[in-house]
Coordinates of N, CA and C and ligand atoms in Angstrom, one line a residue:
M17 N 103.8 106.8 118.8 CA 104.6 107.3 117.7 C 104.9 106.2 116.7
L18 N 105.4 106.6 115.6 CA 105.8 105.6 114.6 C 107.3 105.8 114.3
I19 N 107.9 104.7 113.9 CA 109.3 104.8 113.4 C 109.3 104.1 112.0
I20 N 109.8 104.9 111.1 CA 109.8 104.4 109.7 C 111.2 104.5 109.1
G21 N 111.7 103.5 108.4 CA 113.0 103.7 107.8 C 113.2 102.5 106.8
P22 N 114.0 102.7 105.9 CA 114.3 101.6 104.9 C 114.9 100.4 105.6
P23 N 114.9 99.3 105.0 CA 115.5 98.1 105.6 C 117.0 98.4 105.8
G24 N 117.5 98.1 107.0 CA 118.9 98.3 107.3 C 119.2 99.6 107.9
S25 N 118.1 100.4 108.1 CA 118.4 101.8 108.7 C 118.5 101.7 110.2
G26 N 118.3 100.5 110.8 CA 118.4 100.4 112.3 C 117.2 100.7 113.0
K27 N 116.0 100.7 112.3 CA 114.8 101.1 113.0 C 114.4 100.2 114.1
G28 N 114.7 98.9 114.0 CA 114.3 97.9 115.1 C 115.1 98.2 116.3
T29 N 116.4 98.4 116.1 CA 117.3 98.7 117.2 C 116.9 100.0 117.9
Q30 N 116.7 101.0 117.1 CA 116.3 102.3 117.7 C 114.9 102.3 118.3
A31 N 114.0 101.5 117.8 CA 112.7 101.4 118.4 C 112.8 100.8 119.8
E32 N 113.6 99.8 120.0 CA 113.8 99.2 121.3 C 114.4 100.2 122.3
R33 N 115.4 100.9 121.8 CA 116.1 101.9 122.7 C 115.1 103.0 123.1
L34 N 114.4 103.5 122.1 CA 113.4 104.6 122.3 C 112.3 104.2 123.2
S35 N 111.9 102.9 123.0 CA 110.8 102.5 123.9 C 111.2 102.4 125.3
D36 N 112.4 102.0 125.6 CA 113.0 102.0 127.0 C 113.0 103.4 127.5
R37 N 113.5 104.4 126.7 CA 113.7 105.7 127.2 C 112.3 106.4 127.4
L38 N 111.4 106.1 126.5 CA 110.1 106.8 126.6 C 109.1 106.1 127.4
G39 N 109.4 104.8 127.8 CA 108.5 104.1 128.7 C 107.2 103.7 128.0
V40 N 107.3 103.4 126.7 CA 106.1 102.9 126.0 C 106.5 101.6 125.2
A41 N 105.4 100.8 125.0 CA 105.7 99.5 124.4 C 106.1 99.7 122.9
A42 N 107.1 98.9 122.5 CA 107.5 98.9 121.1 C 106.8 97.7 120.4
I43 N 106.2 98.0 119.3 CA 105.5 96.9 118.6 C 106.1 96.9 117.2
S44 N 106.8 95.7 116.9 CA 107.4 95.6 115.5 C 106.6 94.6 114.7
T45 N 106.0 95.0 113.6 CA 105.3 94.0 112.8 C 106.2 93.0 112.2
G46 N 107.4 93.4 111.9 CA 108.4 92.4 111.4 C 108.6 91.3 112.4
D47 N 108.8 91.7 113.7 CA 109.1 90.7 114.8 C 107.9 89.8 115.0
I48 N 106.7 90.4 115.0 CA 105.5 89.6 115.2 C 105.4 88.5 114.0
F49 N 105.6 89.0 112.8 CA 105.6 88.0 111.7 C 106.6 86.9 111.9
R50 N 107.9 87.3 112.2 CA 108.9 86.3 112.4 C 108.6 85.3 113.5
A51 N 108.0 85.8 114.6 CA 107.7 84.9 115.7 C 106.6 83.9 115.2
N52 N 105.7 84.4 114.4 CA 104.6 83.5 113.9 C 105.2 82.5 112.9
V53 N 106.2 83.0 112.1 CA 106.8 82.0 111.1 C 107.5 80.9 111.9
Q54 N 108.2 81.3 112.9 CA 109.0 80.4 113.7 C 108.1 79.4 114.4
G55 N 106.9 79.9 114.9 CA 106.0 79.1 115.6 C 105.1 78.3 114.7
R56 N 105.2 78.5 113.4 CA 104.4 77.8 112.4 C 102.9 78.0 112.6
T57 N 102.5 79.2 113.0 CA 101.1 79.5 113.2 C 100.5 79.7 111.8
P58 N 99.1 79.7 111.7 CA 98.5 79.9 110.5 C 98.9 81.3 109.9
L59 N 99.0 82.3 110.7 CA 99.5 83.6 110.3 C 100.9 83.5 109.7
G60 N 101.8 82.8 110.4 CA 103.1 82.6 110.0 C 103.2 81.9 108.7
V61 N 102.4 80.9 108.5 CA 102.4 80.1 107.2 C 102.0 81.1 106.1
R62 N 101.0 81.9 106.3 CA 100.6 82.9 105.3 C 101.6 83.9 105.0
A63 N 102.3 84.4 106.0 CA 103.3 85.5 105.8 C 104.6 85.0 105.2
K64 N 105.0 83.8 105.4 CA 106.4 83.4 105.1 C 106.8 83.6 103.7
K65 N 105.9 83.2 102.8 CA 106.3 83.3 101.4 C 106.6 84.8 100.9
Y66 N 105.8 85.7 101.5 CA 106.0 87.1 101.2 C 107.3 87.6 101.8
M67 N 107.5 87.2 103.0 CA 108.7 87.7 103.7 C 110.0 87.1 103.0
D68 N 110.0 85.9 102.7 CA 111.1 85.3 102.1 C 111.5 86.0 100.8
S69 N 110.5 86.5 100.0 CA 110.8 87.1 98.8 C 110.9 88.6 98.9
G70 N 110.8 89.1 100.1 CA 111.0 90.5 100.4 C 109.8 91.4 100.0
D71 N 108.7 90.7 99.8 CA 107.4 91.4 99.5 C 106.7 91.8 100.8
F72 N 105.8 92.8 100.6 CA 104.9 93.1 101.8 C 103.9 92.0 102.0
V73 N 103.6 91.6 103.2 CA 102.5 90.7 103.5 C 101.3 91.6 103.2
P74 N 100.2 90.9 102.6 CA 99.1 91.7 102.1 C 98.5 92.5 103.2
D75 N 98.0 93.7 102.9 CA 97.4 94.6 103.8 C 96.3 94.0 104.7
S76 N 95.5 93.1 104.1 CA 94.4 92.5 104.8 C 94.9 91.7 106.0
V77 N 96.0 91.0 105.8 CA 96.6 90.2 106.9 C 97.2 91.1 107.9
T78 N 98.0 92.0 107.4 CA 98.8 92.9 108.3 C 97.9 93.8 109.1
N79 N 97.0 94.4 108.5 CA 96.1 95.3 109.2 C 95.4 94.7 110.4
E80 N 94.9 93.5 110.1 CA 94.1 92.8 111.2 C 95.0 92.5 112.3
M81 N 96.3 92.0 112.0 CA 97.2 91.7 113.0 C 97.5 92.9 113.9
V82 N 97.7 94.1 113.3 CA 98.0 95.3 114.0 C 96.8 95.7 114.9
R83 N 95.6 95.6 114.3 CA 94.4 95.9 115.1 C 94.3 95.0 116.4
D84 N 94.6 93.8 116.2 CA 94.6 92.8 117.4 C 95.6 93.2 118.4
R85 N 96.8 93.5 117.9 CA 97.9 93.9 118.8 C 97.6 95.1 119.6
L86 N 97.0 96.1 118.9 CA 96.7 97.3 119.6 C 95.5 97.2 120.5
S87 N 94.8 96.1 120.5 CA 93.8 95.9 121.6 C 94.3 95.3 122.9
A88 N 95.7 95.0 122.9 CA 96.3 94.5 124.1 C 96.3 95.6 125.1
P89 N 96.3 95.3 126.4 CA 96.1 96.3 127.5 C 97.4 97.3 127.6
N90 N 98.6 96.8 127.2 CA 99.7 97.7 127.6 C 100.0 98.8 126.6
V91 N 99.0 99.1 125.7 CA 99.2 100.2 124.7 C 98.3 101.4 125.0
D92 N 97.6 101.3 126.1 CA 96.7 102.4 126.4 C 97.4 103.8 126.6
D93 N 98.6 103.7 127.2 CA 99.3 104.9 127.5 C 100.3 105.3 126.4
G94 N 100.2 104.7 125.3 CA 101.1 105.0 124.2 C 101.8 103.8 123.7
F95 N 102.3 104.0 122.5 CA 103.1 102.9 121.9 C 104.0 103.4 120.8
L96 N 104.9 102.6 120.4 CA 105.8 103.0 119.3 C 105.7 101.8 118.3
L97 N 105.2 102.2 117.2 CA 105.0 101.1 116.1 C 106.2 101.2 115.2
D98 N 106.8 100.0 115.0 CA 108.0 99.9 114.2 C 107.7 99.0 112.9
G99 N 107.7 99.6 111.8 CA 107.5 98.8 110.5 C 106.1 98.9 110.0
Y100 N 105.2 99.7 110.6 CA 103.9 99.9 110.2 C 103.5 101.3 110.4
P101 N 102.8 102.0 109.5 CA 102.3 101.5 108.2 C 103.4 101.6 107.1
R102 N 103.3 100.8 106.1 CA 104.3 100.8 105.0 C 103.6 101.1 103.7
T103 N 102.3 101.2 103.7 CA 101.6 101.5 102.4 C 100.5 102.6 102.8
T104 N 100.1 103.4 101.8 CA 99.1 104.4 102.2 C 97.8 103.8 102.6
A105 N 97.5 102.6 102.1 CA 96.2 102.0 102.6 C 96.4 101.7 104.1
Q106 N 97.6 101.3 104.5 CA 97.8 101.0 106.0 C 97.7 102.3 106.8
V107 N 98.1 103.4 106.2 CA 98.0 104.7 106.9 C 96.5 105.0 107.2
D108 N 95.7 104.8 106.2 CA 94.2 105.0 106.3 C 93.7 104.0 107.4
Y109 N 94.1 102.8 107.4 CA 93.6 101.8 108.4 C 94.0 102.2 109.8
L110 N 95.3 102.7 109.9 CA 95.8 103.1 111.2 C 95.0 104.3 111.7
D111 N 94.7 105.2 110.8 CA 93.9 106.4 111.2 C 92.6 106.0 111.8
N112 N 92.0 105.0 111.2 CA 90.8 104.4 111.6 C 90.8 103.8 113.0
I113 N 91.9 103.0 113.2 CA 92.1 102.3 114.5 C 92.2 103.4 115.6
L114 N 93.1 104.4 115.3 CA 93.4 105.4 116.3 C 92.1 106.2 116.6
A115 N 91.3 106.5 115.6 CA 90.1 107.3 115.8 C 89.2 106.6 116.7
T116 N 89.0 105.2 116.5 CA 88.2 104.4 117.3 C 88.6 104.4 118.8
R117 N 90.0 104.4 118.9 CA 90.5 104.4 120.3 C 90.7 105.8 120.9
E118 N 90.3 106.8 120.2 CA 90.5 108.2 120.6 C 91.9 108.5 121.0
Q119 N 92.8 108.0 120.1 CA 94.2 108.3 120.3 C 94.7 109.0 119.1
K120 N 95.8 109.7 119.2 CA 96.4 110.4 118.0 C 97.9 110.2 118.0
L121 N 98.5 110.3 116.9 CA 100.0 110.2 116.8 C 100.6 111.5 117.2
D122 N 101.7 111.3 118.1 CA 102.4 112.5 118.4 C 103.5 112.8 117.4
F123 N 104.2 111.8 117.0 CA 105.3 111.9 116.0 C 105.4 110.8 115.1
V124 N 106.1 111.0 114.0 CA 106.5 110.0 113.1 C 108.0 110.2 112.9
L125 N 108.8 109.3 113.3 CA 110.3 109.5 113.2 C 110.7 108.7 112.0
T126 N 111.5 109.3 111.1 CA 112.0 108.6 110.0 C 113.5 108.6 110.0
L127 N 114.1 107.4 109.8 CA 115.6 107.3 109.7 C 116.0 107.3 108.3
T128 N 117.0 108.1 108.0 CA 117.5 108.1 106.6 C 118.9 107.6 106.5
A129 N 119.2 107.0 105.3 CA 120.5 106.5 105.0 C 120.5 106.2 103.5
D130 N 121.6 106.3 102.8 CA 121.6 106.1 101.4 C 121.6 104.6 101.0
D131 N 121.1 104.2 99.8 CA 120.9 102.8 99.5 C 122.2 102.0 99.6
E132 N 123.3 102.5 99.1 CA 124.5 101.7 99.1 C 125.0 101.4 100.5
E133 N 124.8 102.3 101.4 CA 125.2 102.1 102.8 C 124.2 101.0 103.4
L134 N 122.9 101.1 103.1 CA 122.0 100.1 103.6 C 122.3 98.7 103.1
I135 N 122.6 98.6 101.8 CA 122.9 97.3 101.2 C 124.1 96.7 101.9
S136 N 125.2 97.5 102.1 CA 126.3 96.9 102.7 C 126.0 96.5 104.2
R137 N 125.2 97.3 104.9 CA 124.9 96.9 106.3 C 124.1 95.6 106.3
L138 N 123.2 95.5 105.3 CA 122.3 94.3 105.3 C 123.0 93.1 104.9
L139 N 124.0 93.2 104.0 CA 124.8 92.1 103.6 C 125.6 91.6 104.8
G140 N 126.1 92.6 105.6 CA 126.9 92.3 106.8 C 126.0 91.5 107.8
R141 N 124.7 92.0 108.0 CA 123.8 91.4 108.9 C 123.5 89.9 108.4
A142 N 123.4 89.8 107.1 CA 123.0 88.5 106.6 C 124.0 87.4 107.0
E143 N 125.3 87.8 107.1 CA 126.3 86.8 107.6 C 126.1 86.4 109.0
K144 N 125.6 87.4 109.8 CA 125.5 87.1 111.3 C 124.1 86.5 111.6
A145 N 123.1 87.1 111.1 CA 121.7 86.8 111.7 C 121.0 85.7 111.0
N146 N 121.4 85.3 109.8 CA 120.7 84.2 109.1 C 119.2 84.5 108.9
R147 N 118.9 85.8 108.4 CA 117.6 86.1 108.1 C 117.4 85.7 106.6
S148 N 116.2 85.0 106.4 CA 116.0 84.5 105.0 C 115.8 85.6 104.0
D149 N 115.5 86.9 104.5 CA 115.3 88.0 103.6 C 116.5 88.9 103.4
D150 N 117.7 88.5 103.8 CA 118.8 89.3 103.7 C 119.8 88.9 102.6
K151 N 119.2 88.3 101.5 CA 120.1 88.0 100.4 C 120.0 89.2 99.4
E152 N 121.1 89.4 98.6 CA 121.2 90.7 97.9 C 120.0 91.0 97.0
A153 N 119.5 90.0 96.2 CA 118.4 90.4 95.3 C 117.2 90.7 96.2
V154 N 117.0 90.0 97.3 CA 115.8 90.3 98.1 C 116.0 91.7 98.8
I155 N 117.2 92.0 99.2 CA 117.5 93.3 99.8 C 117.1 94.4 98.9
R156 N 117.6 94.2 97.6 CA 117.3 95.3 96.6 C 115.8 95.4 96.4
H157 N 115.1 94.3 96.4 CA 113.7 94.4 96.2 C 113.0 95.1 97.4
R158 N 113.4 94.8 98.6 CA 112.8 95.4 99.8 C 113.1 97.0 99.7
L159 N 114.3 97.4 99.3 CA 114.6 98.8 99.2 C 113.7 99.4 98.1
H160 N 113.5 98.7 97.0 CA 112.7 99.2 95.9 C 111.3 99.5 96.4
L161 N 110.8 98.5 97.2 CA 109.4 98.7 97.7 C 109.3 99.8 98.7
Y162 N 110.4 100.0 99.4 CA 110.4 101.2 100.3 C 110.3 102.5 99.5
H163 N 111.1 102.6 98.5 CA 111.0 103.8 97.7 C 109.6 104.0 97.0
E164 N 109.2 102.8 96.5 CA 107.9 102.9 95.7 C 106.7 103.1 96.5
Q165 N 106.7 102.5 97.7 CA 105.4 102.6 98.5 C 105.5 103.3 99.8
T166 N 106.6 103.1 100.5 CA 106.7 103.7 101.9 C 107.1 105.1 101.9
E167 N 107.8 105.6 100.9 CA 108.1 107.0 100.8 C 106.8 107.9 100.8
A168 N 105.8 107.3 100.1 CA 104.5 108.0 100.1 C 103.9 108.1 101.4
V169 N 104.1 107.1 102.3 CA 103.6 107.1 103.7 C 104.3 108.3 104.4
V170 N 105.7 108.3 104.2 CA 106.4 109.4 104.9 C 105.9 110.8 104.4
A171 N 105.6 110.9 103.1 CA 105.1 112.2 102.6 C 103.7 112.5 103.3
R172 N 102.9 111.5 103.5 CA 101.6 111.8 104.1 C 101.8 112.4 105.5
Y173 N 102.7 111.8 106.3 CA 102.9 112.3 107.7 C 103.6 113.7 107.6
S174 N 104.5 113.9 106.6 CA 105.1 115.2 106.5 C 104.1 116.3 106.3
E175 N 103.1 116.0 105.4 CA 102.0 117.0 105.2 C 101.2 117.3 106.5
R176 N 101.2 116.3 107.4 CA 100.5 116.6 108.7 C 101.3 117.3 109.7
G177 N 102.6 117.5 109.4 CA 103.5 118.3 110.3 C 104.0 117.5 111.5
I178 N 103.9 116.2 111.4 CA 104.4 115.4 112.6 C 105.6 114.6 112.3
L179 N 106.2 114.9 111.2 CA 107.4 114.1 110.8 C 108.7 114.6 111.4
R180 N 109.5 113.8 111.9 CA 110.8 114.2 112.4 C 111.8 113.3 111.7
Q181 N 112.7 113.9 110.9 CA 113.6 113.2 110.1 C 115.0 113.1 110.8
V182 N 115.6 111.9 110.9 CA 116.8 111.8 111.7 C 117.8 111.0 110.8
D183 N 119.1 111.5 110.7 CA 120.1 110.8 110.0 C 120.4 109.5 110.7
G184 N 120.3 108.4 110.0 CA 120.5 107.0 110.6 C 121.9 106.5 110.6
I185 N 122.8 107.3 110.0 CA 124.2 106.9 109.9 C 125.0 107.4 111.2
G186 N 125.7 106.4 111.8 CA 126.5 106.8 113.0 C 126.4 105.7 114.0
A187 N 127.0 106.0 115.2 CA 127.0 105.0 116.2 C 125.5 104.9 116.7
I188 N 125.2 103.7 117.2 CA 123.8 103.4 117.7 C 123.3 104.5 118.7
H189 N 124.2 104.8 119.7 CA 123.8 105.7 120.7 C 123.7 107.2 120.2
E190 N 124.5 107.5 119.2 CA 124.4 108.8 118.6 C 123.0 109.0 117.9
V191 N 122.6 107.9 117.2 CA 121.4 108.0 116.4 C 120.2 108.1 117.4
T192 N 120.3 107.4 118.6 CA 119.3 107.5 119.6 C 119.2 108.9 120.1
D193 N 120.4 109.5 120.4 CA 120.4 110.9 120.9 C 119.7 111.8 119.9
R194 N 120.1 111.6 118.7 CA 119.5 112.5 117.6 C 118.0 112.4 117.6
A195 N 117.5 111.1 117.8 CA 116.1 110.8 117.7 C 115.4 111.5 118.9
L196 N 116.0 111.4 120.1 CA 115.4 111.9 121.3 C 115.3 113.5 121.2
C197 N 116.4 114.0 120.6 CA 116.4 115.5 120.4 C 115.3 115.9 119.5
A198 N 115.2 115.1 118.4 CA 114.1 115.5 117.4 C 112.7 115.4 118.0
I199 N 112.6 114.4 118.9 CA 111.3 114.2 119.6 C 111.0 115.3 120.6
D200 N 112.1 115.6 121.3 CA 112.0 116.6 122.4 C 111.7 118.0 121.8
S201 N 112.3 118.3 120.6 CA 112.1 119.6 120.0 C 110.6 119.7 119.5
G202 N 110.0 118.6 119.4 CA 108.5 118.6 119.1 C 107.7 119.0 120.3
A203 N 108.3 118.9 121.5 CA 107.7 119.3 122.7 C 106.3 118.8 123.0
T204 N 106.0 117.6 122.5 CA 104.7 117.0 122.9 C 104.8 115.8 123.8
V205 N 106.1 115.3 124.0 CA 106.3 114.3 124.9 C 106.5 115.0 126.3
S206 N 105.7 114.6 127.3 CA 105.8 115.4 128.5 C 107.0 115.1 129.3
S207 N 107.5 113.8 129.3 CA 108.7 113.6 130.0 C 109.5 112.4 129.4
L208 N 110.8 112.5 129.5 CA 111.6 111.4 129.1 C 112.1 110.7 130.3
I209 N 112.1 109.4 130.2 CA 112.6 108.6 131.4 C 114.1 108.7 131.5
P210 N 114.6 109.2 132.7 CA 116.1 109.4 132.7 C 116.8 108.0 132.7
R211 N 118.0 108.0 132.1 CA 118.8 106.8 132.0 C 119.1 106.2 133.4
Ligands
LIG159 P1 111.0 94.3 109.0 O1 111.6 93.5 110.1 O2 110.3 95.5 109.5 O3 112.0 94.6 108.0 O4 109.9 93.3 108.4 C1 110.2 92.1 107.8 C2 109.2 91.7 106.7 O5 107.9 91.5 107.4 C3 108.9 92.7 105.6 O6 109.9 92.6 104.6 C4 107.5 92.2 105.2 O7 107.6 91.0 104.4 C5 106.9 91.9 106.5 N1 106.2 93.1 107.1 C6 106.6 93.8 108.2 N2 105.8 94.9 108.4 C7 104.9 94.9 107.3 C8 103.9 95.8 106.9 N3 103.6 96.9 107.7 N4 103.2 95.5 105.8 C9 103.5 94.4 105.1 N5 104.5 93.6 105.4 C10 105.2 93.8 106.5

C-alpha cells in the first residue's frame, strides 16, 4: 500500500504505526534520502540541495532508489511506501516496477488536513527536530508542490478505486484507528495483527 499526504500531515508517524499493525515493511523515501544526506553518500550529496530548498529530488534519482529498495528481500510479502510516488511520472514508474514483480497495490491511503493547520504543525516541528526543510518559506513551497503535483497522483489512484481518504487531524492513535478502519472496509487485507 501507499500512504500519501501533504507535509506535516503525519504520514511518517502513521506509516510506522500501520506497518507495525499490518506486519509489512514501511519504506520512506524521505527517510532514505535523509540517511544518505547524513552519511554523505553520493546519493545524499545529489539529493541535499533539492531537499534543503523543499524541491522534489529529480525523478531519475528517486525512481532508481525506489527500484533498488524494492528489490530487498523483506518486501516480497508486501510493503507500505511513504512519500512515493509524488509525481505522475513516478506513478508510471511504480506501475512498471510492480508489474515486473507481479505485485499490485491494495490501497492508497491519503491523509488530509488544511494548509494553515499543516503550516503551524510544521513550524512547531521545526523548533524541535531541526530539519533543514522546516523553515516557513520552504514549508510553503513544499505545500505548493503537493497541490501542484501530488494531488494529481491522488486523483490517479482515485480513478482506480483504491483510494482511502482519512482525516489527518486528531490524536495520533485516533488517526491510526481511522486509517485501519478505512483499510479494513476495503476488505482486501486478510488479517490485521492484533495489538
Ligand atoms: P518527506 O520526509 O517525505 O517529507 O521527504 C523529504 C524530502 O525528500 C522532500 O521534500 C523531497 O525533497 C525528498 N523526497 C522524498 N520523497 C520524494 C519523492 N517521491 N520524489 C522526490 N523527492 C522526494
